[in-house]
Coordinates of C-alpha atoms and ligand atoms in Angstrom, one line a residue:
Chain A
X1 CA 55.3 145.5 85.3
X2 CA 55.4 146.3 81.6
X3 CA 52.9 148.8 80.4
X4 CA 51.0 147.6 77.4
X5 CA 50.0 151.1 76.3
X6 CA 51.2 152.5 73.2
X7 CA 53.4 155.7 73.4
X8 CA 51.4 158.9 72.9
X9 CA 48.3 157.8 74.7
X10 CA 46.6 160.9 76.3
X11 CA 47.7 161.8 79.8
X12 CA 44.3 161.3 81.2
X13 CA 44.9 157.5 81.3
X14 CA 48.3 157.6 82.9
X15 CA 46.9 156.0 86.1
X16 CA 46.0 152.9 84.2
X17 CA 49.4 151.0 84.2
X18 CA 49.4 151.1 87.9
X19 CA 46.1 149.2 88.2
X20 CA 46.6 147.1 85.0
X21 CA 47.6 144.0 86.9
X22 CA 44.5 144.2 88.9
X23 CA 42.5 144.9 85.9
X24 CA 44.1 142.0 84.1
X25 CA 43.0 139.8 87.0
X26 CA 39.6 141.3 86.9
X27 CA 39.4 140.5 83.2
X28 CA 40.5 137.0 84.0
X29 CA 37.6 136.6 86.4
X30 CA 35.2 138.0 84.0
X31 CA 36.3 135.8 81.1
X32 CA 36.2 132.8 83.6
X33 CA 32.9 133.7 85.3
X34 CA 31.3 135.4 82.3
X35 CA 30.1 132.5 80.3
X36 CA 28.4 130.6 83.2
X37 CA 26.9 134.0 84.3
X38 CA 25.3 134.5 80.8
X39 CA 24.1 130.9 80.9
X40 CA 22.5 131.7 84.4
X41 CA 20.9 134.8 83.1
X42 CA 19.4 132.9 80.1
X43 CA 18.3 130.2 82.6
X44 CA 16.4 132.7 84.7
X45 CA 14.9 134.4 81.6
X46 CA 13.6 131.0 80.3
X47 CA 12.2 130.3 83.8
X48 CA 10.3 133.5 83.8
X49 CA 9.2 132.9 80.3
X50 CA 7.7 129.6 81.2
X51 CA 6.3 130.7 84.4
X52 CA 4.4 133.8 83.0
X53 CA 4.3 132.9 79.3
X54 CA 3.3 129.2 79.2
X55 CA 1.6 128.5 82.4
X56 CA -1.8 129.9 83.1
X57 CA -2.2 131.4 86.5
X58 CA -4.0 128.3 87.8
X59 CA -1.1 126.1 86.8
X60 CA 1.7 128.5 87.8
X61 CA 2.4 126.5 90.9
X62 CA 4.2 124.0 88.6
X63 CA 6.9 126.6 88.1
X64 CA 6.5 129.6 90.4
X65 CA 8.6 132.5 89.2
X66 CA 12.1 132.9 90.7
X67 CA 11.4 135.8 92.8
X68 CA 8.6 134.0 94.5
X69 CA 10.8 131.0 95.2
X70 CA 13.4 133.4 96.6
X71 CA 10.9 135.4 98.8
X72 CA 9.1 132.3 100.1
X73 CA 11.8 129.7 100.2
X74 CA 14.8 131.9 101.2
X75 CA 13.7 135.2 102.6
X76 CA 11.0 133.9 104.8
X77 CA 13.1 133.0 107.7
X78 CA 10.7 130.4 109.2
X79 CA 10.7 128.5 105.9
X80 CA 14.4 128.8 105.2
X81 CA 15.3 127.7 108.7
X82 CA 13.3 124.5 108.2
X83 CA 15.1 123.9 104.9
X84 CA 18.5 124.7 106.5
X85 CA 17.8 122.2 109.3
X86 CA 16.9 119.5 106.8
X87 CA 19.9 120.2 104.7
X88 CA 22.2 120.0 107.8
X89 CA 20.6 116.7 108.8
X90 CA 21.2 115.3 105.3
X91 CA 24.7 116.8 105.1
X92 CA 25.5 115.1 108.4
X93 CA 24.2 111.8 107.1
X94 CA 26.0 111.9 103.8
X95 CA 29.3 112.9 105.5
X96 CA 28.9 110.0 107.8
X97 CA 28.1 107.6 105.0
X98 CA 30.9 109.1 102.9
X99 CA 33.4 108.6 105.8
X100 CA 32.3 105.0 106.4
X101 CA 32.4 104.2 102.6
X102 CA 35.8 105.8 102.3
X103 CA 37.2 103.9 105.3
X104 CA 35.7 100.5 104.3
X105 CA 36.3 101.0 100.6
X106 CA 39.9 101.8 101.0
X107 CA 40.6 99.1 103.4
X108 CA 38.9 96.5 101.2
X109 CA 40.9 97.8 98.2
X110 CA 44.2 97.6 100.1
X111 CA 43.4 94.0 101.2
X112 CA 42.4 93.0 97.7
X113 CA 45.6 94.6 96.2
X114 CA 47.7 92.5 98.5
X115 CA 46.5 89.1 97.6
X116 CA 45.1 87.7 94.5
X117 CA 43.0 85.2 96.4
X118 CA 41.4 88.0 98.3
X119 CA 40.7 89.9 95.1
X120 CA 39.3 86.9 93.4
X121 CA 37.0 86.2 96.4
X122 CA 35.7 89.7 97.0
X123 CA 35.8 91.7 93.8
X124 CA 32.8 89.9 92.3
X125 CA 30.7 90.9 95.2
X126 CA 32.0 94.5 95.0
X127 CA 30.8 94.6 91.5
X128 CA 27.5 92.9 92.5
X129 CA 27.1 95.6 95.1
X130 CA 27.1 98.2 92.4
X131 CA 24.6 96.5 90.1
X132 CA 22.4 95.9 93.1
X133 CA 19.3 98.3 93.1
X134 CA 19.9 99.9 96.4
X135 CA 16.3 101.2 96.3
X136 CA 15.1 97.6 96.3
X137 CA 16.9 97.0 99.5
X138 CA 15.6 99.9 101.4
X139 CA 12.4 98.2 102.7
X140 CA 14.5 95.4 104.1
X141 CA 17.1 97.6 105.6
X142 CA 14.2 99.5 107.2
X143 CA 12.7 96.3 108.7
X144 CA 16.1 95.2 109.9
X145 CA 17.6 98.3 111.3
X146 CA 14.6 100.6 111.8
X147 CA 13.6 103.7 110.0
X148 CA 16.1 106.0 111.7
X149 CA 19.5 107.5 111.3
X150 CA 21.3 104.2 111.2
X151 CA 19.5 103.0 108.1
X152 CA 19.9 106.4 106.4
X153 CA 23.7 106.2 106.9
X154 CA 23.8 102.5 105.8
X155 CA 22.0 103.2 102.5
X156 CA 24.2 106.1 102.0
X157 CA 27.5 104.3 102.4
X158 CA 26.4 101.3 100.4
X159 CA 25.7 103.6 97.5
X160 CA 29.1 105.4 97.9
X161 CA 31.3 102.3 98.5
X162 CA 31.8 101.0 95.0
X163 CA 33.6 103.9 93.3
X164 CA 36.1 104.0 96.2
X165 CA 36.9 100.3 95.9
X166 CA 37.3 100.2 92.2
X167 CA 39.3 103.4 91.9
X168 CA 41.6 102.7 94.8
X169 CA 42.2 99.1 93.7
X170 CA 43.0 100.2 90.1
X171 CA 45.4 102.8 91.4
X172 CA 47.2 100.4 93.7
X173 CA 47.6 97.9 90.9
X174 CA 48.7 100.2 88.2
X175 CA 52.0 101.1 89.8
X176 CA 54.7 101.1 87.1
X177 CA 56.6 97.9 86.7
X178 CA 59.9 99.6 86.8
X179 CA 59.0 101.2 90.1
X180 CA 58.1 97.8 91.5
X181 CA 61.5 96.6 90.3
X182 CA 63.2 99.3 92.2
X183 CA 61.4 98.2 95.4
X184 CA 62.1 94.6 94.6
X185 CA 65.7 95.4 94.2
X186 CA 65.8 97.1 97.6
X187 CA 64.0 94.1 99.1
X188 CA 61.3 96.3 100.4
X189 CA 58.7 94.5 102.6
X190 CA 55.1 94.5 101.9
X191 CA 54.2 97.4 104.1
X192 CA 57.0 99.6 103.0
X193 CA 56.0 98.9 99.4
X194 CA 52.4 99.7 100.2
X195 CA 53.1 102.8 102.2
X196 CA 55.9 104.3 100.1
X197 CA 54.9 103.2 96.7
X198 CA 51.5 101.8 96.1
X199 CA 49.3 104.2 98.1
X200 CA 51.1 107.4 96.9
X201 CA 51.0 106.1 93.4
X202 CA 47.3 105.4 93.7
X203 CA 46.5 108.9 95.2
X204 CA 45.1 110.3 92.0
X205 CA 42.8 107.3 91.6
X206 CA 41.8 107.4 95.3
X207 CA 40.9 111.1 95.1
X208 CA 38.9 110.4 91.9
X209 CA 37.0 107.7 93.8
X210 CA 36.4 110.0 96.7
X211 CA 35.0 112.7 94.4
X212 CA 32.6 110.4 92.8
X213 CA 31.6 108.8 96.1
X214 CA 31.0 112.3 97.6
X215 CA 28.3 113.0 95.0
X216 CA 26.8 109.6 95.5
X217 CA 26.7 109.9 99.3
X218 CA 24.6 113.1 98.9
X219 CA 22.2 111.3 96.5
X220 CA 22.1 108.3 98.9
X221 CA 21.3 110.5 101.9
X222 CA 18.5 112.3 100.1
X223 CA 17.0 109.0 98.8
X224 CA 17.3 107.5 102.3
X225 CA 15.4 110.6 103.7
X226 CA 12.4 109.6 101.6
X227 CA 12.4 106.1 103.0
X228 CA 13.4 106.4 106.6
X229 CA 11.0 108.8 108.2
X230 CA 12.0 108.8 111.8
X231 CA 14.2 111.1 113.6
X232 CA 14.8 114.7 112.5
X233 CA 13.7 115.2 108.8
X234 CA 16.3 115.5 106.2
X235 CA 15.9 117.6 103.1
X236 CA 14.6 114.6 101.2
X237 CA 11.7 114.3 103.5
X238 CA 11.0 118.0 103.3
X239 CA 11.0 117.7 99.5
X240 CA 8.3 115.0 99.9
X241 CA 6.3 117.1 102.3
X242 CA 6.4 120.2 100.1
X243 CA 5.4 118.1 97.1
X244 CA 2.4 116.6 99.0
X245 CA 1.2 120.0 100.1
X246 CA 1.9 121.6 96.7
X247 CA 4.1 124.3 98.4
X248 CA 6.2 124.5 95.2
X249 CA 8.1 127.6 96.1
X250 CA 9.5 125.9 99.1
X251 CA 10.0 122.7 97.0
X252 CA 12.1 124.6 94.5
X253 CA 14.1 126.3 97.2
X254 CA 14.8 122.9 98.8
X255 CA 15.8 121.5 95.4
X256 CA 18.2 124.3 94.9
X257 CA 19.7 123.8 98.4
X258 CA 20.3 120.1 97.9
X259 CA 22.1 120.8 94.6
X260 CA 24.3 123.3 96.4
X261 CA 25.1 120.7 99.0
X262 CA 26.3 118.2 96.3
X263 CA 28.1 121.0 94.6
X264 CA 29.9 122.1 97.8
X265 CA 31.0 118.6 98.5
X266 CA 32.3 118.2 94.9
X267 CA 34.1 121.4 95.1
X268 CA 35.8 120.6 98.4
X269 CA 37.0 117.3 97.1
X270 CA 38.3 118.8 93.9
X271 CA 40.2 121.5 95.9
X272 CA 41.6 118.8 98.2
X273 CA 42.8 116.7 95.3
X274 CA 44.3 119.8 93.5
X275 CA 46.2 120.6 96.7
X276 CA 47.4 117.0 97.3
X277 CA 48.5 116.5 93.7
X278 CA 49.7 120.0 93.0
X279 CA 53.3 119.0 92.4
X280 CA 53.3 116.0 90.4
X281 CA 50.1 115.0 88.7
X282 CA 49.0 116.2 85.3
X283 CA 45.3 116.5 86.5
X284 CA 46.4 119.1 88.9
X285 CA 47.7 121.3 86.1
X286 CA 44.8 121.0 83.8
X287 CA 43.5 124.1 82.0
X288 CA 41.0 125.2 84.6
X289 CA 43.4 125.4 87.5
Chain B
X1 CA 70.9 96.0 100.0
X2 CA 71.4 93.9 103.0
X3 CA 74.7 92.3 103.7
X4 CA 75.4 88.9 102.1
X5 CA 72.1 89.1 100.3
X6 CA 72.1 87.2 97.0
X7 CA 70.2 87.6 93.9
X8 CA 70.4 84.1 92.4
X9 CA 73.1 82.3 94.4
X10 CA 76.1 83.0 96.4
X11 CA 78.4 80.2 95.6
X12 CA 82.1 81.0 95.6
X13 CA 83.3 77.9 93.8
X14 CA 86.8 76.6 94.4
X15 CA 89.0 77.2 91.4
X16 CA 86.6 79.8 90.1
X17 CA 87.9 83.3 89.6
X18 CA 87.3 85.6 92.6
X19 CA 84.8 87.5 90.4
X20 CA 82.2 89.7 92.1
X21 CA 79.7 88.8 89.3
X22 CA 79.8 85.8 87.0
X23 CA 77.3 84.6 84.3
X24 CA 77.5 80.9 83.8
X25 CA 75.8 79.6 80.7
X26 CA 72.9 82.1 81.2
X27 CA 70.1 81.7 78.9
X28 CA 66.7 83.5 78.9
X29 CA 63.7 82.4 76.9
X30 CA 60.6 84.4 77.6
X31 CA 57.2 82.6 78.0
X32 CA 56.2 84.1 74.6
X33 CA 59.1 82.2 73.0
X34 CA 61.4 85.1 72.6
X35 CA 65.0 83.9 73.0
X36 CA 66.4 87.0 74.6
X37 CA 69.8 85.7 75.9
X38 CA 71.6 82.6 74.6
X39 CA 74.4 81.1 76.8
X40 CA 76.3 84.1 78.1
X41 CA 79.4 83.4 80.0
X42 CA 81.2 86.3 81.7
X43 CA 83.2 87.1 84.8
X44 CA 83.5 90.5 86.3
X45 CA 86.2 91.0 88.9
X46 CA 86.6 93.9 91.3
X47 CA 88.1 96.9 89.6
X48 CA 86.7 95.8 86.2
X49 CA 84.4 98.0 84.2
X50 CA 82.7 96.0 81.4
X51 CA 80.6 97.7 78.8
X52 CA 78.0 95.9 76.7
X53 CA 77.2 97.2 73.3
X54 CA 74.7 95.8 70.9
X55 CA 71.8 96.6 68.8
X56 CA 68.4 97.5 70.2
X57 CA 66.5 94.4 71.4
X58 CA 69.5 92.1 71.7
X59 CA 69.0 91.4 75.3
X60 CA 71.2 93.9 77.2
X61 CA 68.5 95.0 79.7
X62 CA 67.5 91.4 80.1
X63 CA 71.1 90.5 81.0
X64 CA 71.2 93.2 83.6
X65 CA 67.9 92.2 85.0
X66 CA 69.2 88.7 85.4
X67 CA 72.5 89.9 87.1
X68 CA 70.5 91.9 89.5
X69 CA 68.1 89.1 90.4
X70 CA 65.1 90.8 89.1
X71 CA 64.7 88.1 86.5
X72 CA 65.6 84.4 86.8
X73 CA 67.4 82.9 83.8
X74 CA 65.7 79.9 82.3
X75 CA 69.0 78.1 82.2
X76 CA 72.5 78.6 83.8
X77 CA 73.1 80.8 86.8
X78 CA 74.4 84.0 88.1
X79 CA 77.0 84.1 90.8
X80 CA 77.0 87.3 92.8
X81 CA 79.5 87.6 95.6
X82 CA 78.3 90.7 97.2
X83 CA 75.1 92.1 98.7
X84 CA 76.0 95.6 97.6
X85 CA 74.6 96.1 94.2
X86 CA 73.1 99.1 92.6
X87 CA 71.2 99.3 89.3
X88 CA 70.5 102.3 87.2
X89 CA 67.5 101.4 85.1
X90 CA 67.0 102.4 81.5
X91 CA 64.2 104.7 82.5
X92 CA 64.7 107.0 85.5
X93 CA 61.9 105.4 87.7
X94 CA 61.6 108.5 89.9
X95 CA 58.7 108.7 92.2
X96 CA 56.7 111.7 90.9
X97 CA 55.4 112.7 94.3
X98 CA 58.9 113.0 95.8
X99 CA 61.3 115.9 95.2
X100 CA 64.8 115.2 93.7
X101 CA 66.3 115.1 97.2
X102 CA 63.6 112.7 98.5
X103 CA 64.0 110.5 95.4
X104 CA 67.8 110.4 95.8
X105 CA 67.2 109.4 99.5
X106 CA 64.8 106.7 98.6
X107 CA 67.2 103.8 98.5
X108 CA 69.0 104.7 101.7
X109 CA 65.6 105.2 103.3
X110 CA 64.4 101.7 102.3
X111 CA 67.7 100.4 103.7
X112 CA 66.8 102.2 106.9
X113 CA 69.8 104.3 107.2
X114 CA 69.7 107.1 109.8
X115 CA 68.3 110.3 108.6
X116 CA 71.4 112.4 108.9
X117 CA 73.5 109.9 107.1
X118 CA 70.8 109.7 104.4
X119 CA 70.8 113.4 103.9
X120 CA 74.6 113.6 103.7
X121 CA 74.9 110.8 101.1
X122 CA 72.0 112.4 99.1
X123 CA 73.8 115.8 99.2
X124 CA 77.1 114.3 98.0
X125 CA 75.4 112.3 95.2
X126 CA 73.3 115.2 94.0
X127 CA 76.4 117.4 93.9
X128 CA 78.3 114.6 92.0
X129 CA 75.8 114.5 89.2
X130 CA 75.5 118.2 89.0
X131 CA 71.9 118.6 90.3
X132 CA 72.8 120.9 93.2
X133 CA 70.2 123.6 93.3
X134 CA 67.4 121.4 92.0
X135 CA 66.9 119.4 95.2
X136 CA 63.4 120.6 95.8
X137 CA 62.1 120.2 92.3
X138 CA 59.7 117.5 91.5
X139 CA 60.5 115.1 88.6
X140 CA 57.9 116.6 86.3
X141 CA 59.8 119.9 86.5
X142 CA 63.1 118.3 85.2
X143 CA 64.4 117.6 81.8
X144 CA 64.9 114.0 80.7
X145 CA 68.6 114.2 81.2
X146 CA 68.2 115.7 84.7
X147 CA 65.8 112.9 85.6
X148 CA 68.4 110.4 84.6
X149 CA 71.0 112.1 86.7
X150 CA 68.7 112.0 89.6
X151 CA 68.3 108.4 89.1
X152 CA 72.1 108.0 88.9
X153 CA 72.5 109.9 92.1
X154 CA 70.0 107.7 93.8
X155 CA 72.1 104.6 92.9
X156 CA 75.3 106.4 94.0
X157 CA 74.0 106.6 97.5
X158 CA 74.2 102.8 97.8
X159 CA 77.9 102.8 97.5
X160 CA 77.7 99.5 95.7
X161 CA 80.4 96.9 94.9
X162 CA 78.6 95.9 91.8
X163 CA 77.2 98.7 89.8
X164 CA 74.8 98.0 86.8
X165 CA 74.1 100.8 84.4
X166 CA 71.5 100.5 81.6
X167 CA 72.1 103.3 79.2
X168 CA 72.2 106.0 81.8
X169 CA 73.4 108.7 79.5
X170 CA 71.3 107.9 76.4
X171 CA 69.2 111.0 76.9
X172 CA 71.9 113.3 77.7
X173 CA 73.6 115.8 75.4
X174 CA 77.2 115.1 74.1
X175 CA 78.9 117.8 76.3
X176 CA 77.2 116.8 79.6
X177 CA 77.6 113.2 78.7
X178 CA 81.3 113.5 78.4
X179 CA 81.5 115.4 81.6
X180 CA 79.5 112.7 83.3
X181 CA 81.7 110.0 81.8
X182 CA 84.7 111.6 83.4
X183 CA 82.9 112.0 86.6
X184 CA 81.7 108.4 86.5
X185 CA 85.3 107.3 85.9
X186 CA 86.4 109.4 89.0
X187 CA 83.8 107.6 91.1
X188 CA 84.8 104.3 89.6
X189 CA 88.4 105.0 90.6
X190 CA 87.5 106.3 94.1
X191 CA 85.0 103.5 94.9
X192 CA 86.5 100.6 93.0
X193 CA 83.2 98.9 92.3
X194 CA 82.8 96.4 89.5
X195 CA 80.7 97.9 86.7
X196 CA 78.5 96.6 83.9
X197 CA 77.5 99.3 81.7
X198 CA 75.1 99.1 78.8
X199 CA 75.4 101.6 76.1
X200 CA 74.8 102.3 72.4
X201 CA 77.8 104.5 72.1
X202 CA 81.1 102.6 71.2
X203 CA 83.1 105.6 72.1
X204 CA 81.5 105.9 75.5
X205 CA 82.1 102.1 76.0
X206 CA 85.8 102.4 75.2
X207 CA 86.3 105.6 77.2
X208 CA 85.0 104.1 80.3
X209 CA 85.7 100.4 80.3
X210 CA 88.4 97.9 81.0
X211 CA 86.7 95.5 78.6
X212 CA 84.0 95.9 76.0
X213 CA 81.5 93.0 75.1
X214 CA 79.8 93.1 71.8
X215 CA 76.3 91.4 71.7
X216 CA 74.3 90.5 68.7
X217 CA 70.6 89.7 68.5
X218 CA 68.3 86.9 67.8
X219 CA 69.3 85.2 70.0
X220 CA 71.2 87.7 72.2
X221 CA 74.8 86.5 72.7
X222 CA 78.2 87.8 73.2
X223 CA 80.2 87.6 69.9
X224 CA 83.3 89.5 70.9
X225 CA 85.2 90.9 73.8
X226 CA 87.8 93.6 73.7
X227 CA 90.3 94.5 76.3
X228 CA 90.8 98.3 76.5
X229 CA 94.5 98.9 77.2
X230 CA 94.4 102.5 78.1
X231 CA 95.5 103.3 81.7
X232 CA 93.4 105.2 84.1
X233 CA 93.0 108.1 84.9
X234 CA 91.7 108.7 81.4
X235 CA 91.5 112.3 80.1
X236 CA 88.8 113.4 77.7
X237 CA 91.7 114.0 75.2
X238 CA 92.0 110.2 74.9
X239 CA 89.0 110.3 72.6
X240 CA 91.0 112.0 69.8
X241 CA 93.9 109.7 69.8
X242 CA 94.5 107.2 66.9
X243 CA 94.7 104.2 69.2
X244 CA 91.2 105.1 70.5
X245 CA 89.9 105.5 67.1
X246 CA 91.5 102.2 66.0
X247 CA 89.8 100.3 68.9
X248 CA 86.4 101.9 68.3
X249 CA 86.7 101.0 64.7
X250 CA 87.4 97.4 65.4
X251 CA 84.6 97.2 67.8
X252 CA 82.3 98.8 65.3
X253 CA 83.3 96.2 62.7
X254 CA 82.5 93.4 65.1
X255 CA 79.1 94.9 65.8
X256 CA 78.3 95.3 62.2
X257 CA 79.4 91.7 61.4
X258 CA 76.9 90.5 64.1
X259 CA 74.2 92.5 62.5
X260 CA 74.4 90.5 59.3
Ligands
ATP301 N1 59.1 90.4 79.8 C1 59.3 90.0 78.5 N2 58.5 89.2 77.8 C2 58.8 88.8 76.5 N3 59.7 89.3 75.8 C3 60.6 90.2 76.4 C4 60.4 90.6 77.8 N4 61.4 91.5 78.0 C5 62.1 91.6 76.9 N5 61.6 90.8 75.9 C6 62.3 90.7 74.6 O1 63.5 90.3 74.8 C7 64.4 90.9 73.8 C8 65.5 91.6 74.6 O2 64.9 92.7 75.2 P1 65.9 93.7 76.1 O3 65.0 94.7 76.7 O4 66.9 93.0 76.9 O5 66.7 94.5 74.9 P2 67.8 95.6 75.0 O6 69.1 95.0 74.4 O7 67.9 96.1 76.3 O8 67.3 96.7 73.9 P3 67.4 98.3 74.1 O9 68.8 98.6 73.6 O10 66.4 98.8 73.0 O11 67.1 98.7 75.4 C9 63.5 91.9 73.0 O12 63.3 91.2 71.7 C10 62.3 92.0 73.8 O13 61.2 92.1 72.9
MG302 MG1 67.4 97.9 77.1

């Protein structure tokens, strides 16, 4: 450890070099966490400003001040427990939808990558799937499959499917020609090629697809909560209930919690892909790592 | 590569020289109309090391691709009398998710050699190209020259009878390059493969080869072949002899005449 202090610094600060590594790290956290914290403070300030400055007392329910949201939505255990239960139901649905979309999407992409005929036959429908307004399908899905968990998972996985297919397929097909040459030269079979070359080469794309789909599956689960109202209520249904009864403190608390759910999934996926790609892919060494 | 496997055809013709690799009237016209190779005839026997020199874009890589079976000539044929062939590509083609050791083991792994044998061959090859100590690095942590050496090591593990090199030392500094040249000659002497070596350096070609073929462009064809009379083993000092200079001069003149 090299001290950065100039000679002749008063003796009172001799303890500093010892902790300077820790301090440097602290300073790192501060410079990294500082700007978002400032923005957050500004955000809260503007919130108060609108709540107390712009809204008359009669209309303050439109944007209750933050401390009311916290005390009613989070600190009142009865309310918070309800939100947590809704959140965990929605989280379970979105994880299930995400897992199903991941499995089916990956499999479809692999099948399409292995045969031009397959790709020609299926890819247009994969694209159509994405342009399809999923919301328009929900009544039909409800009629067919009921207004319960199954339909919620179904909508969720349909919404999350497309990015996995396209990203995986793109990755599988963008293997460098010279690397293909190498496997050709070794007369590698189709499975060997898939397993040892195409899938590893596609990993960055696959992980990107998963990251996007993770976010979509949370959105899908919340949207499905609105439509399919049987079974234990998800956070989406709570949002609707709070809206109807004008319990806006709880509404804001529920919105914050659902954003945190999406954020948590996104962060998990980002961490996983960082870890998987830590050695070889440029995206793992980007500035924010 | 599997035993007896062929790239284009295994056809030991009667009366034909017992070459390991032969080009017969090979011609390559790409679908876009580029006439990359024009009637190349060449025989490469065991114990021969043929260098191919020529300007950029004259079809050297194409010729090697045809020899390896990766590309099919539009006319003529390639006769390959062995299944043991290795090819060092012009770019290193390492798999970025594998370490150096895992990359070097790739070919033997694809050939389904037992693990212990694979590891031993990889260790020897890594040592040979001077990458010992870097086994656990990933390609993005290596310099260009080191990547190329890893690629060379990977090819060495195949113990080929026909060895194709596409400018393997192009990105390597002069000193290391000369050391690798000597190392390559040592391996050539020990393993007695037949080599085809593409390079831009006339000195490198002469130092390594039993024969140097000069190509010219548009269309790519061989305009001169030079026997290299110097006996093996060759010492680095060979490069500073007047005979060496005379031969490189002659080849250089041929190369320039083709460029006009
Ligand atoms: N797949 C292809 N399709 C069309 N043209 C090609 C293809 N591959 C190579 N060519 C052309 O064929 C010619 C010979 O290419 P080649 O790669 O064999 O040259 P080279 O002698 O190896 O050059 P360099 O020394 O720069 O590596 C070039 O003009 C190139 O543009
Ligand atoms: Mg080339």
